[in-house]
Amino acid sequence: MKYKTIRGTRDILPAEASGWQKIEAAARDLFKTYGYGEIRTPIMEETGLFVKSVGEDTDIVKKEMFSFQDRGEREITLRPEGTAPIVRAYIENNLASVEPFQKLYYIGPMFRAERPQAGRLRQFTQIGVEAIGSNSPALDAEVIMVMAKLLDSFGVKNYTMKLNNLGCLEDKKKLSGTLKELFTGAEISAVLCDDCKRRAGTNPLRVLDCKVESCKAIVRKHFKEIKFLCDDCKKHFDDVLKFLDLTKTKYVVDPYIVRGLDYYTRTVFEASCESLGAQNAIGAGGRYDNLISDMGGPQTGACGFAIGVDRVLLAAGEGSGQAGSGRIDVFVAPLGEEAYAKAFLVLADLRGSGIACDIDYENRSLKSQMRSADKLKARFVLIIGDDEVKKGEAALRDMQTKEQVFIGFDNLAAAIKGKIG
Ligand code: HAM
């Protein structure tokens, strides 16, 4: 019996992992310049946390959570997203008493039982931020800018940042009521897809971003006339756009972006990359001004986003598992048994000096060892034969120029460091 990865999960092998490391390092650097500190929350939470925050009628809660009972019969869920756990942590650790305004970032796996396809996994990684404790439109603009900068720094091109204004809770309720009436009417209901027929009664806002053509046509025909935003929410959104214009951040306003999680109010946004096909959302977020108080915390505004790293790598063309740059600087190639002991010592010294190196463990011919060095993309091969041991020096071969120089054992680490810079 050979075991395999669970459907919708995958291994990230070393050649691909270097791409992940680059992305994570770039994200950490960027977050630092914007004043974000890292938060790490458990991957398991009480199921109720997501039901209450993401919303009972959402696809995530209805169909996609990995939920189970633990041995103590507690209801547990593998986190499908990061916002709810971070809000829980903000409240549970009383972070507001230290500093009510908190800028937090996270990198980690999320779990959703969706039907796997290209760019859609059951375990996927998000990089996200949550800025909790401010109602300022400058914060929405900054959060959107951070997401755009992040995508730019990852080398993602041709994405569109779509923005929309959902309004406050009252506005959303107003819109929801109007849409419910509209979409449950016999004439319109008859042409909606089966999902939207159900949503029309339970979560009519979701009909707005349905991808089925007949639903899209209905929405485009009737939605334009609906006025639901209050003056405060209109002004807030105008100010967000003003800050984005000021910093020349690119966006388009798309009135059909509603997002699949219930906690959003006011600004919502989504970055999509058309070249990715069906799963083209590479990152998304928005404001959630009622979530903190709904979960038992203070009444305070918040805004955040999460990007999907798996999709970003596909969009940036690095998801193909190509070998990254060389893993080692020096491949140590001993020739003969006596030389092996010396080479083993040299290897330890070089590593001690911070030089990445490896050795042949099998006592093979120089030709085979050169082949291994090539595979590892080593910059240098350090050849140590019995002759070299007697002379007290080793031959350092540059794998690009094929030049070879002899260096005394005492001077090896310094000389190699000088060459690799
Ligand atoms: P979301 O739109 O559900 O938002 O997910 C954000 C991103 O995660 C998506 O745009 C996508 O790139 C990625 N993603 C989602 N599901 C999958 C999947 N099955 N496979 C691969 N990638 C996936 C949230 O999760 C919110 N918590 C974002 C947020 C933070 N809002 C405010 N703060």
Coordinates of C-alpha atoms and ligand atoms in Angstrom, one line a residue:
M1 CA 0.0 0.0 0.0
K2 CA 1.5 3.3 -1.1
Y3 CA 0.2 6.4 0.6
K4 CA -0.6 9.5 -1.3
T5 CA -1.4 13.1 -0.4
I6 CA -5.0 13.8 0.5
R7 CA -7.1 15.2 -2.5
G8 CA -6.7 18.9 -2.8
T9 CA -3.4 19.0 -0.8
R10 CA 0.1 18.9 -2.2
D11 CA 3.8 18.7 -1.4
I12 CA 6.0 21.7 -2.0
L13 CA 9.4 20.2 -3.0
P14 CA 12.7 22.1 -2.4
A15 CA 12.9 23.3 -6.0
E16 CA 9.6 25.1 -5.7
A17 CA 10.1 26.0 -2.0
S18 CA 12.7 28.6 -3.0
G19 CA 9.9 30.5 -4.8
W20 CA 7.8 30.4 -1.7
Q21 CA 10.7 31.6 0.5
K22 CA 11.2 34.6 -1.8
I23 CA 7.6 35.6 -1.6
E24 CA 7.5 35.2 2.1
A25 CA 10.6 37.3 2.6
A26 CA 9.4 40.0 0.3
A27 CA 6.1 40.1 2.2
R28 CA 7.8 40.3 5.6
D29 CA 10.0 43.2 4.3
L30 CA 7.1 45.1 2.9
F31 CA 4.9 44.6 6.0
K32 CA 7.7 46.0 8.2
T33 CA 7.8 49.2 6.2
Y34 CA 4.1 49.6 6.7
G35 CA 4.3 49.0 10.5
Y36 CA 2.7 45.5 10.6
G37 CA 3.8 42.9 13.2
E38 CA 3.4 39.2 12.7
I39 CA 0.7 37.2 14.5
R40 CA 0.5 33.4 14.5
T41 CA -2.8 31.8 15.5
P42 CA -3.6 28.1 15.8
I43 CA -4.9 26.3 12.6
M44 CA -7.8 24.8 14.6
E45 CA -10.5 26.9 16.2
E46 CA -14.0 26.4 17.6
T47 CA -16.4 25.9 14.8
G48 CA -18.8 28.6 16.1
L49 CA -16.1 31.3 15.5
F50 CA -16.5 30.9 11.8
V51 CA -20.2 30.3 11.8
K52 CA -20.8 33.6 13.6
S53 CA -18.2 35.7 11.7
V54 CA -18.1 34.4 8.2
G55 CA -21.8 33.8 8.2
E56 CA -24.2 30.8 8.4
D57 CA -25.4 31.3 4.9
T58 CA -22.1 31.5 3.1
D59 CA -20.6 28.8 0.9
I60 CA -17.6 28.6 3.3
V61 CA -19.7 27.7 6.3
K62 CA -22.4 25.7 4.5
K63 CA -20.2 23.5 2.3
E64 CA -16.5 24.0 2.7
M65 CA -15.4 23.7 6.3
F66 CA -13.3 20.8 7.5
S67 CA -15.1 20.4 10.8
F68 CA -15.0 17.5 13.3
Q69 CA -15.6 16.6 16.9
D70 CA -12.5 16.1 19.0
R71 CA -12.3 13.4 21.6
G72 CA -14.0 15.6 24.2
E73 CA -16.9 16.1 21.7
R74 CA -16.0 19.7 21.1
E75 CA -16.8 21.1 17.6
I76 CA -13.5 22.0 15.9
T77 CA -12.8 23.5 12.4
L78 CA -9.5 23.8 10.5
R79 CA -9.5 27.5 9.8
P80 CA -10.9 28.4 6.3
E81 CA -9.6 32.0 6.6
G82 CA -7.5 34.2 8.9
T83 CA -9.7 37.2 9.8
A84 CA -12.0 35.6 12.3
P85 CA -9.1 33.9 14.3
I86 CA -7.2 37.2 14.4
V87 CA -10.3 39.1 15.7
R88 CA -10.7 36.4 18.3
A89 CA -7.0 36.8 19.3
Y90 CA -7.3 40.6 19.4
I91 CA -10.2 40.2 21.8
E92 CA -9.0 37.2 23.8
N93 CA -5.5 38.7 24.4
N94 CA -7.0 42.1 25.2
L95 CA -4.7 43.8 22.6
A96 CA -6.9 46.9 22.7
S97 CA -5.7 47.6 26.3
V98 CA -2.1 47.7 25.1
E99 CA -2.9 49.7 22.0
P100 CA -6.3 49.8 20.4
F101 CA -4.9 50.2 16.9
Q102 CA -3.2 47.0 15.9
K103 CA -1.6 46.2 12.5
L104 CA -1.1 42.5 12.2
Y105 CA 0.0 40.2 9.4
Y106 CA 0.0 36.4 8.9
I107 CA 1.3 33.8 6.6
G108 CA -0.1 30.3 6.8
P109 CA -2.3 27.4 5.6
M110 CA -6.1 27.7 5.3
F111 CA -8.5 24.8 4.6
R112 CA -11.6 24.7 2.5
A113 CA -13.3 21.5 1.2
E114 CA -13.9 22.9 -2.3
R115 CA -13.8 20.8 -5.5
P116 CA -10.0 20.8 -6.4
Q117 CA -8.9 22.3 -9.7
A118 CA -6.1 24.4 -11.0
G119 CA -5.6 27.2 -8.5
R120 CA -8.2 25.7 -6.1
L121 CA -6.9 23.6 -3.3
R122 CA -8.2 22.2 0.0
Q123 CA -5.1 23.3 1.8
F124 CA -3.8 26.6 0.5
T125 CA -1.6 29.4 1.9
Q126 CA -2.7 32.9 2.5
I127 CA -0.6 36.0 3.3
G128 CA -2.8 38.6 4.8
V129 CA -3.1 41.7 7.0
E130 CA -5.7 42.9 9.5
A131 CA -5.5 46.5 10.7
I132 CA -7.9 46.7 13.6
G133 CA -9.0 49.9 15.4
S134 CA -9.6 52.7 12.9
N135 CA -12.5 53.9 10.8
S136 CA -10.3 56.1 8.7
P137 CA -10.7 55.9 4.9
A138 CA -6.9 56.5 4.7
L139 CA -6.6 53.0 6.2
D140 CA -8.7 51.3 3.5
A141 CA -6.5 53.1 0.9
E142 CA -3.3 52.0 2.6
V143 CA -4.5 48.4 2.9
I144 CA -5.3 48.3 -0.8
M145 CA -1.9 49.8 -1.6
V146 CA -0.1 47.2 0.5
M147 CA -1.9 44.5 -1.4
A148 CA -1.0 46.1 -4.8
K149 CA 2.6 46.6 -3.7
L150 CA 2.8 43.0 -2.6
L151 CA 1.5 41.6 -5.9
D152 CA 3.9 43.9 -7.8
S153 CA 6.8 42.8 -5.7
F154 CA 5.9 39.1 -6.5
G155 CA 6.1 39.9 -10.2
V156 CA 2.3 39.5 -10.8
K157 CA 1.4 41.5 -13.9
N158 CA -1.9 42.1 -15.6
Y159 CA -4.1 42.0 -12.6
T160 CA -7.1 44.3 -12.0
M161 CA -7.9 45.8 -8.6
K162 CA -11.7 46.0 -8.3
L163 CA -13.3 48.1 -5.6
N164 CA -16.8 48.4 -4.4
N165 CA -18.8 50.1 -1.6
L166 CA -21.2 47.8 0.3
G167 CA -22.3 50.5 2.7
C168 CA -22.8 50.1 6.5
L169 CA -24.9 47.4 8.1
E170 CA -28.1 49.4 7.6
D171 CA -27.3 50.1 3.9
K172 CA -26.5 46.4 3.4
K173 CA -29.9 45.5 5.0
K174 CA -31.7 47.9 2.7
L175 CA -30.0 46.5 -0.4
S176 CA -30.5 43.0 0.8
G177 CA -34.3 43.6 1.3
T178 CA -34.7 45.2 -2.1
L179 CA -32.7 42.4 -3.9
K180 CA -34.7 39.7 -2.1
E181 CA -38.0 41.2 -3.3
L182 CA -36.6 41.5 -6.8
F183 CA -35.0 38.1 -7.1
T184 CA -37.7 36.1 -5.5
G185 CA -40.3 37.5 -7.8
A186 CA -41.7 34.6 -10.0
E187 CA -40.5 36.1 -13.3
I188 CA -36.9 36.7 -12.3
S189 CA -36.6 33.7 -10.1
A190 CA -37.5 31.4 -13.0
V191 CA -34.3 32.4 -14.9
L192 CA -31.9 32.4 -12.0
C193 CA -29.5 29.4 -11.6
D194 CA -30.3 26.9 -8.8
D195 CA -27.8 28.3 -6.5
C196 CA -29.1 31.8 -6.9
K197 CA -32.7 30.7 -6.5
R198 CA -31.7 29.6 -3.0
R199 CA -29.5 32.6 -2.4
A200 CA -32.3 35.0 -3.4
G201 CA -34.1 34.1 -0.2
T202 CA -31.1 33.6 2.2
N203 CA -28.2 35.8 1.0
P204 CA -29.5 37.8 -2.0
L205 CA -26.3 39.9 -2.2
R206 CA -24.4 36.9 -3.5
V207 CA -26.5 36.8 -6.6
L208 CA -24.7 40.0 -7.6
D209 CA -21.4 38.2 -8.2
C210 CA -22.8 35.0 -9.7
K211 CA -20.7 33.9 -12.7
V212 CA -23.6 32.2 -14.5
E213 CA -24.5 34.3 -17.7
S214 CA -28.3 34.3 -17.2
C215 CA -27.9 35.6 -13.6
K216 CA -25.4 38.2 -14.7
A217 CA -27.8 39.5 -17.3
I218 CA -30.6 39.9 -14.7
V219 CA -28.3 41.6 -12.3
R220 CA -27.0 44.0 -15.0
K221 CA -30.5 44.9 -16.0
H222 CA -32.0 45.6 -12.6
F223 CA -29.3 46.5 -10.2
K224 CA -28.2 49.9 -11.6
E225 CA -31.4 51.6 -10.3
I226 CA -31.1 50.5 -6.7
K227 CA -30.0 53.3 -4.4
F228 CA -29.0 52.1 -1.0
L229 CA -25.9 54.0 0.3
C230 CA -26.2 56.6 3.1
D231 CA -24.3 59.9 2.8
D232 CA -21.6 58.9 5.4
C233 CA -20.8 55.7 3.5
K234 CA -20.7 57.5 0.1
K235 CA -18.3 60.1 1.6
H236 CA -16.1 57.3 3.1
F237 CA -15.7 55.6 -0.2
D238 CA -15.1 58.9 -2.1
D239 CA -12.3 59.6 0.4
V240 CA -10.8 56.1 -0.1
L241 CA -10.7 56.7 -3.9
K242 CA -9.1 60.2 -3.2
F243 CA -6.2 58.6 -1.3
L244 CA -5.7 56.0 -4.0
D245 CA -5.7 58.7 -6.7
L246 CA -3.2 60.7 -4.7
T247 CA -0.8 57.8 -4.6
K248 CA -1.6 56.8 -8.2
T249 CA -2.8 53.4 -7.1
K250 CA -4.6 51.7 -10.0
Y251 CA -8.2 50.4 -9.5
V252 CA -11.6 50.1 -11.1
V253 CA -14.9 50.5 -9.3
D254 CA -17.0 47.4 -9.9
P255 CA -20.5 47.5 -8.3
Y256 CA -20.8 43.7 -8.6
I257 CA -18.1 42.9 -6.2
V258 CA -19.8 41.6 -3.0
R259 CA -17.4 39.0 -1.5
G260 CA -18.3 35.6 -0.1
L261 CA -18.0 36.4 3.6
D262 CA -20.7 38.2 5.6
Y263 CA -18.6 40.4 7.8
Y264 CA -17.8 43.1 5.2
T265 CA -19.1 46.6 5.4
R266 CA -18.2 49.6 3.2
T267 CA -15.1 49.1 1.1
V268 CA -14.5 45.7 -0.5
F269 CA -11.9 44.8 -3.1
E270 CA -10.7 41.9 -5.1
A271 CA -7.6 41.5 -7.4
S272 CA -8.1 39.2 -10.3
C273 CA -5.8 38.0 -13.0
E274 CA -7.8 37.0 -16.1
S275 CA -5.0 34.7 -17.4
L276 CA -5.7 32.3 -14.5
G277 CA -9.1 31.2 -15.8
A278 CA -11.9 30.2 -13.5
Q279 CA -9.9 30.7 -10.2
N280 CA -8.7 34.2 -11.1
A281 CA -9.1 35.9 -7.7
I282 CA -5.5 36.2 -6.4
G283 CA -6.3 38.3 -3.4
A284 CA -9.2 40.1 -1.7
G285 CA -10.3 42.0 1.3
G286 CA -12.3 44.8 2.8
R287 CA -13.5 46.7 5.8
Y288 CA -15.4 44.9 8.6
D289 CA -16.6 47.6 11.1
N290 CA -19.0 45.4 13.1
L291 CA -17.1 42.2 13.4
I292 CA -15.0 43.1 16.5
S293 CA -18.1 44.2 18.5
D294 CA -20.2 41.3 17.2
M295 CA -17.5 38.9 18.5
G296 CA -17.6 40.6 22.0
G297 CA -14.9 43.2 21.6
P298 CA -15.0 47.0 21.5
Q299 CA -17.0 48.8 18.8
T300 CA -14.1 49.6 16.4
G301 CA -13.5 49.6 12.7
A302 CA -11.0 47.3 10.9
C303 CA -9.8 46.5 7.4
G304 CA -7.7 43.8 5.9
F305 CA -6.9 41.5 2.9
A306 CA -5.5 38.1 2.1
I307 CA -3.8 36.9 -1.0
G308 CA -3.6 33.3 -2.1
V309 CA 0.1 32.3 -2.5
D310 CA -0.7 29.2 -4.6
R311 CA -2.5 31.4 -7.1
V312 CA 0.0 34.2 -7.0
L313 CA 2.7 31.7 -7.9
L314 CA 0.7 30.5 -10.9
A315 CA 0.1 34.1 -12.0
A316 CA 3.7 35.0 -11.6
G317 CA 4.7 31.9 -13.6
E318 CA 6.7 30.3 -10.8
G319 CA 4.5 27.5 -9.9
S320 CA 5.9 25.0 -12.4
G321 CA 8.5 23.5 -10.0
Q322 CA 11.5 24.8 -11.9
A323 CA 14.7 24.4 -9.9
G324 CA 15.6 27.6 -8.2
S325 CA 19.1 29.2 -8.0
G326 CA 22.0 27.1 -6.8
R327 CA 21.5 25.6 -3.3
I328 CA 25.2 25.4 -2.5
D329 CA 28.3 27.4 -3.0
V330 CA 30.9 24.6 -2.9
F331 CA 30.8 20.9 -3.6
V332 CA 33.7 19.2 -1.9
A333 CA 35.0 16.3 -4.0
P334 CA 37.4 14.0 -2.1
L335 CA 39.4 11.4 -4.1
G336 CA 40.6 8.5 -2.1
E337 CA 40.1 7.3 1.5
E338 CA 42.8 9.4 3.2
A339 CA 41.7 12.5 1.4
Y340 CA 38.1 11.8 2.5
A341 CA 38.9 12.4 6.2
K342 CA 40.6 15.7 5.4
A343 CA 37.8 16.8 3.1
F344 CA 35.3 16.0 5.8
L345 CA 37.1 18.3 8.2
V346 CA 37.4 21.0 5.5
L347 CA 33.6 20.7 4.9
A348 CA 32.9 21.3 8.6
D349 CA 35.2 24.3 8.7
L350 CA 33.7 25.9 5.6
R351 CA 30.1 25.4 6.9
G352 CA 31.3 26.9 10.2
S353 CA 32.3 30.0 8.3
G354 CA 28.8 30.2 6.8
I355 CA 29.6 28.8 3.4
A356 CA 26.9 26.5 2.0
C357 CA 28.6 23.3 0.9
D358 CA 28.1 19.6 0.4
I359 CA 30.2 16.5 -0.1
D360 CA 30.0 13.2 -2.0
Y361 CA 29.2 10.4 0.5
E362 CA 29.9 7.5 -1.8
N363 CA 33.6 7.7 -2.6
R364 CA 32.8 8.0 -6.3
S365 CA 34.9 9.0 -9.3
L366 CA 35.7 12.7 -10.0
K367 CA 33.5 12.5 -13.1
S368 CA 30.4 11.4 -11.1
Q369 CA 31.1 13.9 -8.4
M370 CA 31.3 16.7 -11.0
R371 CA 27.9 15.6 -12.3
S372 CA 26.4 15.8 -8.7
A373 CA 28.0 19.3 -8.4
D374 CA 26.3 20.3 -11.6
K375 CA 22.9 19.0 -10.5
L376 CA 23.2 21.0 -7.3
K377 CA 24.2 24.1 -9.2
A378 CA 27.3 24.5 -7.1
R379 CA 29.4 27.5 -8.0
F380 CA 32.7 25.8 -7.1
V381 CA 34.0 22.3 -6.7
L382 CA 36.8 21.8 -4.2
I383 CA 38.9 18.8 -5.2
I384 CA 40.9 17.1 -2.5
G385 CA 43.0 14.1 -3.5
D386 CA 45.8 12.3 -1.6
D387 CA 48.4 14.5 -3.5
E388 CA 46.7 17.7 -2.4
V389 CA 46.6 16.5 1.2
K390 CA 50.4 15.9 1.1
K391 CA 51.0 19.4 -0.4
G392 CA 48.6 21.0 2.1
E393 CA 46.3 22.6 -0.5
A394 CA 43.1 21.9 -2.4
A395 CA 42.1 22.6 -6.0
L396 CA 39.1 25.1 -6.3
R397 CA 37.4 24.9 -9.7
D398 CA 35.0 27.6 -10.8
M399 CA 32.1 25.8 -12.5
Q400 CA 31.3 28.7 -14.8
T401 CA 34.7 29.7 -16.0
K402 CA 36.3 26.2 -15.5
E403 CA 39.3 28.0 -14.0
Q404 CA 41.1 26.1 -11.3
V405 CA 43.3 27.5 -8.5
F406 CA 45.2 25.9 -5.7
I407 CA 44.6 27.3 -2.2
G408 CA 46.3 26.3 1.1
F409 CA 44.0 24.5 3.6
D410 CA 44.5 27.3 6.2
N411 CA 43.3 29.9 3.8
L412 CA 40.3 28.1 2.3
A413 CA 37.4 29.7 4.0
A414 CA 38.7 33.3 3.6
A415 CA 39.6 32.7 -0.1
I416 CA 36.2 31.2 -1.0
K417 CA 34.3 33.9 0.9
G418 CA 36.3 36.5 -1.1
K419 CA 35.2 34.8 -4.3
I420 CA 31.5 34.4 -3.5
G421 CA 31.1 37.9 -2.0
Ligands
HAM1 P1 -11.1 35.1 0.4 O1 -11.5 35.9 -0.7 O2 -12.1 34.0 0.9 O3 -10.9 36.2 1.6 O4 -9.7 34.5 0.2 C1 -8.6 35.3 -0.1 C2 -7.8 34.7 -1.2 O5 -7.4 33.4 -0.8 C3 -8.5 34.5 -2.5 O6 -8.5 35.6 -3.3 C4 -7.6 33.4 -3.2 O7 -6.5 33.9 -3.8 C5 -7.2 32.6 -2.0 N1 -8.0 31.3 -1.9 C6 -9.3 31.2 -1.4 N2 -9.7 29.9 -1.5 C7 -8.7 29.2 -2.1 C8 -8.6 27.9 -2.5 N3 -9.5 26.9 -2.2 N4 -7.4 27.5 -3.1 C9 -6.4 28.4 -3.3 N5 -6.5 29.7 -3.0 C10 -7.6 30.1 -2.4 C11 -10.6 35.8 2.9 O8 -10.2 34.8 3.2 C12 -10.6 37.0 3.9 N6 -10.2 36.5 5.2 C13 -9.7 38.1 3.4 C14 -9.7 39.3 4.3 C15 -8.7 39.6 5.3 N7 -10.6 40.2 4.5 C16 -10.3 41.0 5.4 N8 -9.2 40.7 5.9

